[in-house]
PDB file of C-alpha atoms in Angstrom:
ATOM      1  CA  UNK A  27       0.000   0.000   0.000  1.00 64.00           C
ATOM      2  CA  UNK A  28       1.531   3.642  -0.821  1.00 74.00           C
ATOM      3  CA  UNK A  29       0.619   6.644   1.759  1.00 72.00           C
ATOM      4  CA  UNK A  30      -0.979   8.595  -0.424  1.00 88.00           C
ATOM      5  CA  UNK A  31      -3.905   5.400  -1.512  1.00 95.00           C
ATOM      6  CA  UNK A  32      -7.322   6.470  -0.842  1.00 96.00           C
ATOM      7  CA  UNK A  33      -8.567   5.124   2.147  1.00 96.00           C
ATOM      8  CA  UNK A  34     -11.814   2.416   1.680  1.00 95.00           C
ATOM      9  CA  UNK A  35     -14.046   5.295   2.856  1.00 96.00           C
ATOM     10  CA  UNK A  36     -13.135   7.749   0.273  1.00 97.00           C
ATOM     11  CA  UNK A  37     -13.156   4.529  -2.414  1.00 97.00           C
ATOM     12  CA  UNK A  38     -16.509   3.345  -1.003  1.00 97.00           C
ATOM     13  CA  UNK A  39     -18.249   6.956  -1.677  1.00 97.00           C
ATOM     14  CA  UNK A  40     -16.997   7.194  -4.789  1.00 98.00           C
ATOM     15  CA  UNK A  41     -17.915   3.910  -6.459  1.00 98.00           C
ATOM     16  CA  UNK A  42     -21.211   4.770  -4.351  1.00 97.00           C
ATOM     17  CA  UNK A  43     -22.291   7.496  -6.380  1.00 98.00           C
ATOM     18  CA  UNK A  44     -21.463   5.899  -9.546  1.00 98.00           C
ATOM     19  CA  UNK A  45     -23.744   3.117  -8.371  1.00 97.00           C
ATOM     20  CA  UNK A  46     -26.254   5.888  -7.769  1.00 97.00           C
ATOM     21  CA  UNK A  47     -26.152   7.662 -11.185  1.00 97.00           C
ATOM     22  CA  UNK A  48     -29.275   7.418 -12.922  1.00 95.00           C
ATOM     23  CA  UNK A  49     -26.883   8.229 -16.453  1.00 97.00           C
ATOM     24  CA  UNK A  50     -25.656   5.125 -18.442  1.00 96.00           C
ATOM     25  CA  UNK A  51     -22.670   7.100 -19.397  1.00 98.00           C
ATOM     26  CA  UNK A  52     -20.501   9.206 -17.106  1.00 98.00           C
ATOM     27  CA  UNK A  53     -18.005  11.576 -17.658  1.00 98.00           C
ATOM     28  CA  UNK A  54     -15.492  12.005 -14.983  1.00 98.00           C
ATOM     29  CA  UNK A  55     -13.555  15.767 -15.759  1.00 97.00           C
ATOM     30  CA  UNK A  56     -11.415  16.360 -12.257  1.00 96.00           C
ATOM     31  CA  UNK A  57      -7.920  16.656 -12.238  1.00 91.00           C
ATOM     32  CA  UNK A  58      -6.477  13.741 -10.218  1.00 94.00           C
ATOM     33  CA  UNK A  59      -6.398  11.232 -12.939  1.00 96.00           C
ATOM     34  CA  UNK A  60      -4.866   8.393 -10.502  1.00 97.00           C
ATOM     35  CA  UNK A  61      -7.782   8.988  -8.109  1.00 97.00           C
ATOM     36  CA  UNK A  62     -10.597   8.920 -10.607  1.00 98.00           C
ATOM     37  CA  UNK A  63      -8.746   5.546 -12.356  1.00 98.00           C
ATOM     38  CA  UNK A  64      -9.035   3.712  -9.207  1.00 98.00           C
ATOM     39  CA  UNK A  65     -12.584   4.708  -8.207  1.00 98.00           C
ATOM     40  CA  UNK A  66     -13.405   4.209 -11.419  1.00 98.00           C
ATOM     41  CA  UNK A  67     -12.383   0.652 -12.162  1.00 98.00           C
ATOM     42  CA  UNK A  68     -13.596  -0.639  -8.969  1.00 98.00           C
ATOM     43  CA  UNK A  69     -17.041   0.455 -10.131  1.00 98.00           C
ATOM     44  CA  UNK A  70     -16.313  -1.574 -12.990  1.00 98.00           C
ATOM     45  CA  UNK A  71     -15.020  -4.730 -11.479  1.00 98.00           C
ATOM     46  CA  UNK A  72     -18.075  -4.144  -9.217  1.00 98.00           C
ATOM     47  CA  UNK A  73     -20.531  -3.998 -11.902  1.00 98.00           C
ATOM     48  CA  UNK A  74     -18.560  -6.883 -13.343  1.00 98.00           C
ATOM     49  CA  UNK A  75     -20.024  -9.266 -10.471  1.00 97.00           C
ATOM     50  CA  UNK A  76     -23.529  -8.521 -11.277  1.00 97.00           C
ATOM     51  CA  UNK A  77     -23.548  -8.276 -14.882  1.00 98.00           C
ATOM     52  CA  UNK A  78     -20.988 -10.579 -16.069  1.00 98.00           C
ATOM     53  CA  UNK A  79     -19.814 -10.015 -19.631  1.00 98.00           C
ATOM     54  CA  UNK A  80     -17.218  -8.593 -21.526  1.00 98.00           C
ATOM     55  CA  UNK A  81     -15.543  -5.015 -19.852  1.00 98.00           C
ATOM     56  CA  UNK A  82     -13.164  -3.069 -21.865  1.00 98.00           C
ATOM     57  CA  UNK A  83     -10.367  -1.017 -20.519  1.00 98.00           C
ATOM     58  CA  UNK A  84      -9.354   1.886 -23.080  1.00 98.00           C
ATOM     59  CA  UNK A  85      -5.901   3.748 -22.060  1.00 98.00           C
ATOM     60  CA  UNK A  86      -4.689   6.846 -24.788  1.00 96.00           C
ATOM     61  CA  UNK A  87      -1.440   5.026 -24.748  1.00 96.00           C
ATOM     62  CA  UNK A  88       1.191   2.189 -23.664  1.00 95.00           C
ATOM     63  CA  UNK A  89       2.686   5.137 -21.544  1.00 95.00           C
ATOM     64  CA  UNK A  90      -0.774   6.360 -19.690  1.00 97.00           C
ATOM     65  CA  UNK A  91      -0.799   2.888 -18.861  1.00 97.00           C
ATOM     66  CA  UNK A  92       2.135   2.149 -17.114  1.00 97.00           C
ATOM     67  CA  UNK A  93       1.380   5.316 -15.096  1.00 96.00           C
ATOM     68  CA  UNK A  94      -1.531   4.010 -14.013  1.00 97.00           C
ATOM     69  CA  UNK A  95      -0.294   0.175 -12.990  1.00 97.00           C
ATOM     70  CA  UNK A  96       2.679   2.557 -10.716  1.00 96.00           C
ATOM     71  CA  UNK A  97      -0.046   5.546  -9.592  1.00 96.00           C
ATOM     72  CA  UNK A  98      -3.534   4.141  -9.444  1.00 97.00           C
ATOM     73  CA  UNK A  99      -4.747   5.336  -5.880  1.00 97.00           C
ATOM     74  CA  UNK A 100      -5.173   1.461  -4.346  1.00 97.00           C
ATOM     75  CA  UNK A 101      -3.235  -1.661  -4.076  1.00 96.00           C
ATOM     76  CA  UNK A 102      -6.101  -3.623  -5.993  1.00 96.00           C
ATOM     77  CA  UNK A 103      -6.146  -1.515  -8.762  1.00 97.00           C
ATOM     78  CA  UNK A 104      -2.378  -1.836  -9.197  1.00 97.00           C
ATOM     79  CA  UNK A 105      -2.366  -5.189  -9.479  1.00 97.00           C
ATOM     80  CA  UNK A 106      -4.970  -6.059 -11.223  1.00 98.00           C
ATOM     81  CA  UNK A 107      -3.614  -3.489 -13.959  1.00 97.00           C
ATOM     82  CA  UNK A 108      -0.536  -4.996 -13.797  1.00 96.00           C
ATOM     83  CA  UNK A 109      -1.951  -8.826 -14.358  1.00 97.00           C
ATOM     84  CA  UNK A 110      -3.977  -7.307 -17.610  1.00 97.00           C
ATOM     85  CA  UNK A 111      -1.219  -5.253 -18.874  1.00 95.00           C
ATOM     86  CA  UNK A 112       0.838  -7.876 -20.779  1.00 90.00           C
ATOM     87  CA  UNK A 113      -2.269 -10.333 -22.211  1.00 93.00           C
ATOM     88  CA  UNK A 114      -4.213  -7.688 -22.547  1.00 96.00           C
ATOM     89  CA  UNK A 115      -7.150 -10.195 -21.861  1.00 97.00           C
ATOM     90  CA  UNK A 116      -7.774 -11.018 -18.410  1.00 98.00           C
ATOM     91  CA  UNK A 117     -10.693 -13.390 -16.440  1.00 97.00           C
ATOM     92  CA  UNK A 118     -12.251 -12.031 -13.689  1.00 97.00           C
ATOM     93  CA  UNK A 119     -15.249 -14.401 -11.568  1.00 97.00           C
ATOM     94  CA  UNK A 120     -17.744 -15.019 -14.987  1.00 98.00           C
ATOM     95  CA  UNK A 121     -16.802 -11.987 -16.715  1.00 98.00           C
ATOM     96  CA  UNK A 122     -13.344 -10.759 -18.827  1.00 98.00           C
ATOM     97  CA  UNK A 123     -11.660  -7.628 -18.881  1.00 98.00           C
ATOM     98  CA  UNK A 124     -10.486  -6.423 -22.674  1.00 98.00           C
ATOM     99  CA  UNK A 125      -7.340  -4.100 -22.985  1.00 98.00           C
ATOM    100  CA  UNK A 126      -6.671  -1.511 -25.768  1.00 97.00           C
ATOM    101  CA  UNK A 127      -5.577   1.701 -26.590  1.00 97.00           C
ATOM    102  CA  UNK A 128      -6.664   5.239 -28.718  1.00 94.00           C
ATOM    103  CA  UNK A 129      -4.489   3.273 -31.371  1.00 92.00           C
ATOM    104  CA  UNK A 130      -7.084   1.791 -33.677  1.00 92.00           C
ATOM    105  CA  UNK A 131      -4.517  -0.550 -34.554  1.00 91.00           C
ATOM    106  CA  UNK A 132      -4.574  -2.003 -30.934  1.00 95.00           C
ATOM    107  CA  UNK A 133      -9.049  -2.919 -31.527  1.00 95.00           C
ATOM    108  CA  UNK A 134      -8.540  -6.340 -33.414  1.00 94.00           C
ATOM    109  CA  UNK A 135      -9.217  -8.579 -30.043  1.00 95.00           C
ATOM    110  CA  UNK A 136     -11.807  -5.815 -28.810  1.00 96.00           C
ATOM    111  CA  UNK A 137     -13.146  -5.668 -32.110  1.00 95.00           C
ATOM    112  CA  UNK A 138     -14.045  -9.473 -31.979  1.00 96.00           C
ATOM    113  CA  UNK A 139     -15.683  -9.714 -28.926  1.00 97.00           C
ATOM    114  CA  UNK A 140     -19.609 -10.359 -28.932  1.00 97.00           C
ATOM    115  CA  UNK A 141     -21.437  -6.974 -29.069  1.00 96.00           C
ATOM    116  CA  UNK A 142     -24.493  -8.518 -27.084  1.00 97.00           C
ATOM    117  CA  UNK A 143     -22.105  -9.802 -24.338  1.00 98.00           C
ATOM    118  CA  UNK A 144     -20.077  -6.492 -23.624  1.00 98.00           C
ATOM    119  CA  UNK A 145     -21.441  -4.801 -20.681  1.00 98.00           C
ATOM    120  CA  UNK A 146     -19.218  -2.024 -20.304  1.00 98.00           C
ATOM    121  CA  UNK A 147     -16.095   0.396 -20.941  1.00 98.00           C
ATOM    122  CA  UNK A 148     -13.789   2.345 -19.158  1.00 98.00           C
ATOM    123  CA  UNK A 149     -12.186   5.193 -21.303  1.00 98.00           C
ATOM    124  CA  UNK A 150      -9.045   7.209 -19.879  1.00 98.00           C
ATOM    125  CA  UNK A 151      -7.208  10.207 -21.121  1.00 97.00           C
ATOM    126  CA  UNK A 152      -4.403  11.600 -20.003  1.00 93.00           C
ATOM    127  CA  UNK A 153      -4.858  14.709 -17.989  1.00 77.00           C
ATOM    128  CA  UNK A 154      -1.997  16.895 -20.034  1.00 70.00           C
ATOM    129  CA  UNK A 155      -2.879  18.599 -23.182  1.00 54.00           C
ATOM    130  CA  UNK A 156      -1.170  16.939 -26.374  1.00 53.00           C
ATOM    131  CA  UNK A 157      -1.810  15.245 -29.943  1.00 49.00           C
ATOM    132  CA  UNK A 158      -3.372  11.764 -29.361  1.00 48.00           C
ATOM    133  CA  UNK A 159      -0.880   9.434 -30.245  1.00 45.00           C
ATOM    134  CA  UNK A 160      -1.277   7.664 -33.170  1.00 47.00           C
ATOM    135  CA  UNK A 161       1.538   6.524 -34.581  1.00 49.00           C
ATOM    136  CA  UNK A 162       1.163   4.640 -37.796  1.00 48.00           C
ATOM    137  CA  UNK A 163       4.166   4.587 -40.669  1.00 50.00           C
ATOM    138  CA  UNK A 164       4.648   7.783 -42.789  1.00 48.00           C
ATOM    139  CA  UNK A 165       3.093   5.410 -45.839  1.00 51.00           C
ATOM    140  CA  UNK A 166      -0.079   4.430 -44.205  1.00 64.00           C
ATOM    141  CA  UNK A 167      -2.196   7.367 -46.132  1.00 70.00           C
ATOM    142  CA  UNK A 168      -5.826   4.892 -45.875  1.00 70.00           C
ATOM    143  CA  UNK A 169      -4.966   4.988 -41.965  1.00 67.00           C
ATOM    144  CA  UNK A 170      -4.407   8.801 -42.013  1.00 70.00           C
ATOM    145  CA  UNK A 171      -7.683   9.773 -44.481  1.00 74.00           C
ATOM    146  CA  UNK A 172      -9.580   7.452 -41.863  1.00 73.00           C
ATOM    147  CA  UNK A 173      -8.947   8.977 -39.105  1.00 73.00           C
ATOM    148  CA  UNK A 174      -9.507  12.428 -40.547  1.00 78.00           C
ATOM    149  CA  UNK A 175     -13.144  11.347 -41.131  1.00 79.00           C
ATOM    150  CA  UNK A 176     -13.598  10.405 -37.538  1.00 85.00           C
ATOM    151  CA  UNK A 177     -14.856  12.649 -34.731  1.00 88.00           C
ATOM    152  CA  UNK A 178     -12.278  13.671 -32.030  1.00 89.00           C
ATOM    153  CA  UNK A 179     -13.503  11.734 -29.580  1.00 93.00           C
ATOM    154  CA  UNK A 180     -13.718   9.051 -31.621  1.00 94.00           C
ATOM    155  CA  UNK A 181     -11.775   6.582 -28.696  1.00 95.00           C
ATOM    156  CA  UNK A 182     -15.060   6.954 -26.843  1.00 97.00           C
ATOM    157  CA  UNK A 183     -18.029   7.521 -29.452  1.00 95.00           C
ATOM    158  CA  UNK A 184     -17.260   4.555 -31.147  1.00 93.00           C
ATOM    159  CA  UNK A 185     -17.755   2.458 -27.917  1.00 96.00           C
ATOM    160  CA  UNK A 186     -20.758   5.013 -26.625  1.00 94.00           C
ATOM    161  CA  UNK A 187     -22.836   3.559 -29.760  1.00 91.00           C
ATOM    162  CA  UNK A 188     -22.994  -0.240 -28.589  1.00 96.00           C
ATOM    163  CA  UNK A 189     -21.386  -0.567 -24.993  1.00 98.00           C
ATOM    164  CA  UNK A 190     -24.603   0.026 -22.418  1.00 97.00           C
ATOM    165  CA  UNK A 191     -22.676   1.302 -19.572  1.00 98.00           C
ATOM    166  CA  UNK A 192     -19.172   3.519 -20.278  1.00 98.00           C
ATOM    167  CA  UNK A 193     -17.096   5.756 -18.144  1.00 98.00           C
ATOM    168  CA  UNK A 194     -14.822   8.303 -19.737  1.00 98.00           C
ATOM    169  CA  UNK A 195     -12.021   9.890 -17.541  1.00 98.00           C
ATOM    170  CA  UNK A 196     -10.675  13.387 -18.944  1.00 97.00           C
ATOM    171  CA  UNK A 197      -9.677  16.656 -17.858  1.00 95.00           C
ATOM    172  CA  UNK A 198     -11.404  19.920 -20.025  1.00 90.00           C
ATOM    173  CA  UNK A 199     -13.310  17.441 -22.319  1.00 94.00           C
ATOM    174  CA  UNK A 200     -16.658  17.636 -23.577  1.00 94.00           C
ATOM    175  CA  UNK A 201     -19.130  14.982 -25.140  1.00 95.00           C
ATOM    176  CA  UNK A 202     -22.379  13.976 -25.750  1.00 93.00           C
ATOM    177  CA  UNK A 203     -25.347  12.257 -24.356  1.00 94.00           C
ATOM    178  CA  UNK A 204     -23.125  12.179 -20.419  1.00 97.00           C
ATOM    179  CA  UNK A 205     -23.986  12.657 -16.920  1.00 97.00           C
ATOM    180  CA  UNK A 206     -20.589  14.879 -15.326  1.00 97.00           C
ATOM    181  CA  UNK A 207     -19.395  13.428 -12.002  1.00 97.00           C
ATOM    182  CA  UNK A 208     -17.649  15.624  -9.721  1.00 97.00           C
ATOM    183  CA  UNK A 209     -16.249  13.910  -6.299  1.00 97.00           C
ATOM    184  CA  UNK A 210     -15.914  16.209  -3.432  1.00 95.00           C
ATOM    185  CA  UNK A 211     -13.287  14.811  -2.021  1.00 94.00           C
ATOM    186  CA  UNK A 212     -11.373  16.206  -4.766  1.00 94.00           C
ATOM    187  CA  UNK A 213      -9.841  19.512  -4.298  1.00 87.00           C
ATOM    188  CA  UNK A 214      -9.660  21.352  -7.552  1.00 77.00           C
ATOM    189  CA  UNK A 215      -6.463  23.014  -8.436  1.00 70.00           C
ATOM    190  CA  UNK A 216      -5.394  25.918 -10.171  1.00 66.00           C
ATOM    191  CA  UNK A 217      -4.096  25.047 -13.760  1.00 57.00           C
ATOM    192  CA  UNK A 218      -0.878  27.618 -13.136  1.00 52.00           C
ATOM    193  CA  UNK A 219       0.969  27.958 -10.117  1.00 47.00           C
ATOM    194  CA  UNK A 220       3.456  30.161  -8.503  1.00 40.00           C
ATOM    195  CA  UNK A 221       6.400  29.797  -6.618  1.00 44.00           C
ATOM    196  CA  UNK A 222       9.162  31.792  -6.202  1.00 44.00           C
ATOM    197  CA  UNK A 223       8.997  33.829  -9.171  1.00 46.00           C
ATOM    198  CA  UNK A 224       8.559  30.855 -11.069  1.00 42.00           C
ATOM    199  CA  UNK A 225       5.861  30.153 -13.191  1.00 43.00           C
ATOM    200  CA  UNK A 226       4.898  26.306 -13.845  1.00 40.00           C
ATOM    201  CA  UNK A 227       3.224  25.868 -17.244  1.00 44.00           C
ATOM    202  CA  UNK A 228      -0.164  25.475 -17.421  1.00 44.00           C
ATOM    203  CA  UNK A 229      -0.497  21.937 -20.011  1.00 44.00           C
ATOM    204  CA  UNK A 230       1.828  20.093 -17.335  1.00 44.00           C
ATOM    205  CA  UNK A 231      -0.106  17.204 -16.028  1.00 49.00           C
ATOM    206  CA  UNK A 232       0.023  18.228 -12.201  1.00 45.00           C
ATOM    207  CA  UNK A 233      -1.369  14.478 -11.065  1.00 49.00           C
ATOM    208  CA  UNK A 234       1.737  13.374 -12.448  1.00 52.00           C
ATOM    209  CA  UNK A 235       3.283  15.443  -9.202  1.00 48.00           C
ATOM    210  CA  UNK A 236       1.573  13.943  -6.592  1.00 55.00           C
TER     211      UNK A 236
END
């Protein structure tokens, strides 16, 4: 367990009011990224014991997610992560949890599951403004034009059509047809900060500080 893992209390009301939300689909905007990850995918692996089926895990990228198997907020979460990170395929009581990434490359095993049988997704994007990273060879001009036709938030959309129950994690993001979820035992925080005459830049991801 690290010192700074929410305590079961804090975890407990937040997977609570997920439980409680009348919305199918929830948008989670805060800042702490680790924080809302773990409360987040225990809802999930909660929901996972009463509807079994198939759950998918969407990360933005193969970095995101090894900040979340080191940062998540509980020891659970970690390890779990961890134990799905390398077959990207994981059985959990009746149901399985599905890795992939932004990378529409990285779909082919979600892309095969069972529509009727998938029960739910969990969507994250990293807190820091940048390009989504999709990184396809300088020749691949199909891939390109394709991706130009999508919407932005085309990681999540394309899931929000078919998947009954999704939960999208990301700071200063907006979609459609969500129910926001603010927890308030998280303290917002100014996007620039000063110390000392210096001046910390606003797109730095600051839950990568804690």
């Amino acid at each position: 367990m690290q010192k700074r893992d929410l305590d079961k209390n804090t975890l407990y009301e937040g997977v609570k009011a997920l439980i409680d939300c009348a919305s199918n689909h929830i948008h989670l905007p805060q800042q702490k990224l680790y924080t809302l990850f773990s409360v987040a995918f225990q809802y999930m692996l909660f929901k996972s014991t009463k509807e079994p089926g198939f759950y998918i895990v969407r990360v933005e990228d193969s970095y995101l997610l090894d900040k979340l198997q080191k940062k998540s907020k509980d020891m659970s979460t970690r390890k779990f992560l961890q134990s799905l990170a390398l077959p990207r395929r994981l059985k959990y009581g009746n149901s399985t949890f599905v890795l992939d990434f932004f990378n529409i490359s990285t779909w082919a095993m979600t892309n095969d599951l069972p529509k009727e049988k998938i029960k739910g997704a969990l969507v994250v994007k990293n807190a820091s403004k940048k390009p989504i990273g999709m990184e396809f060879d300088e020749e691949d001009e199909a891939m390109k034009q394709m991706l130009a036709s999508l919407p932005d938030d085309y990681y999540y959309s394309t899931l929000q059509e078919f998947v009954p129950n999704t939960v999208v994690i990301a700071f200063e993001e907006d979609f459609q047809n969500v129910e926001s979820i603010n927890f308030p035992f998280i303290k917002e925080e100014p996007r620039e900060k000063v110390s000392s005459g210096v001046k910390i830049a606003s797109n730095i991801n600051l839950d990568d500080l804690e």
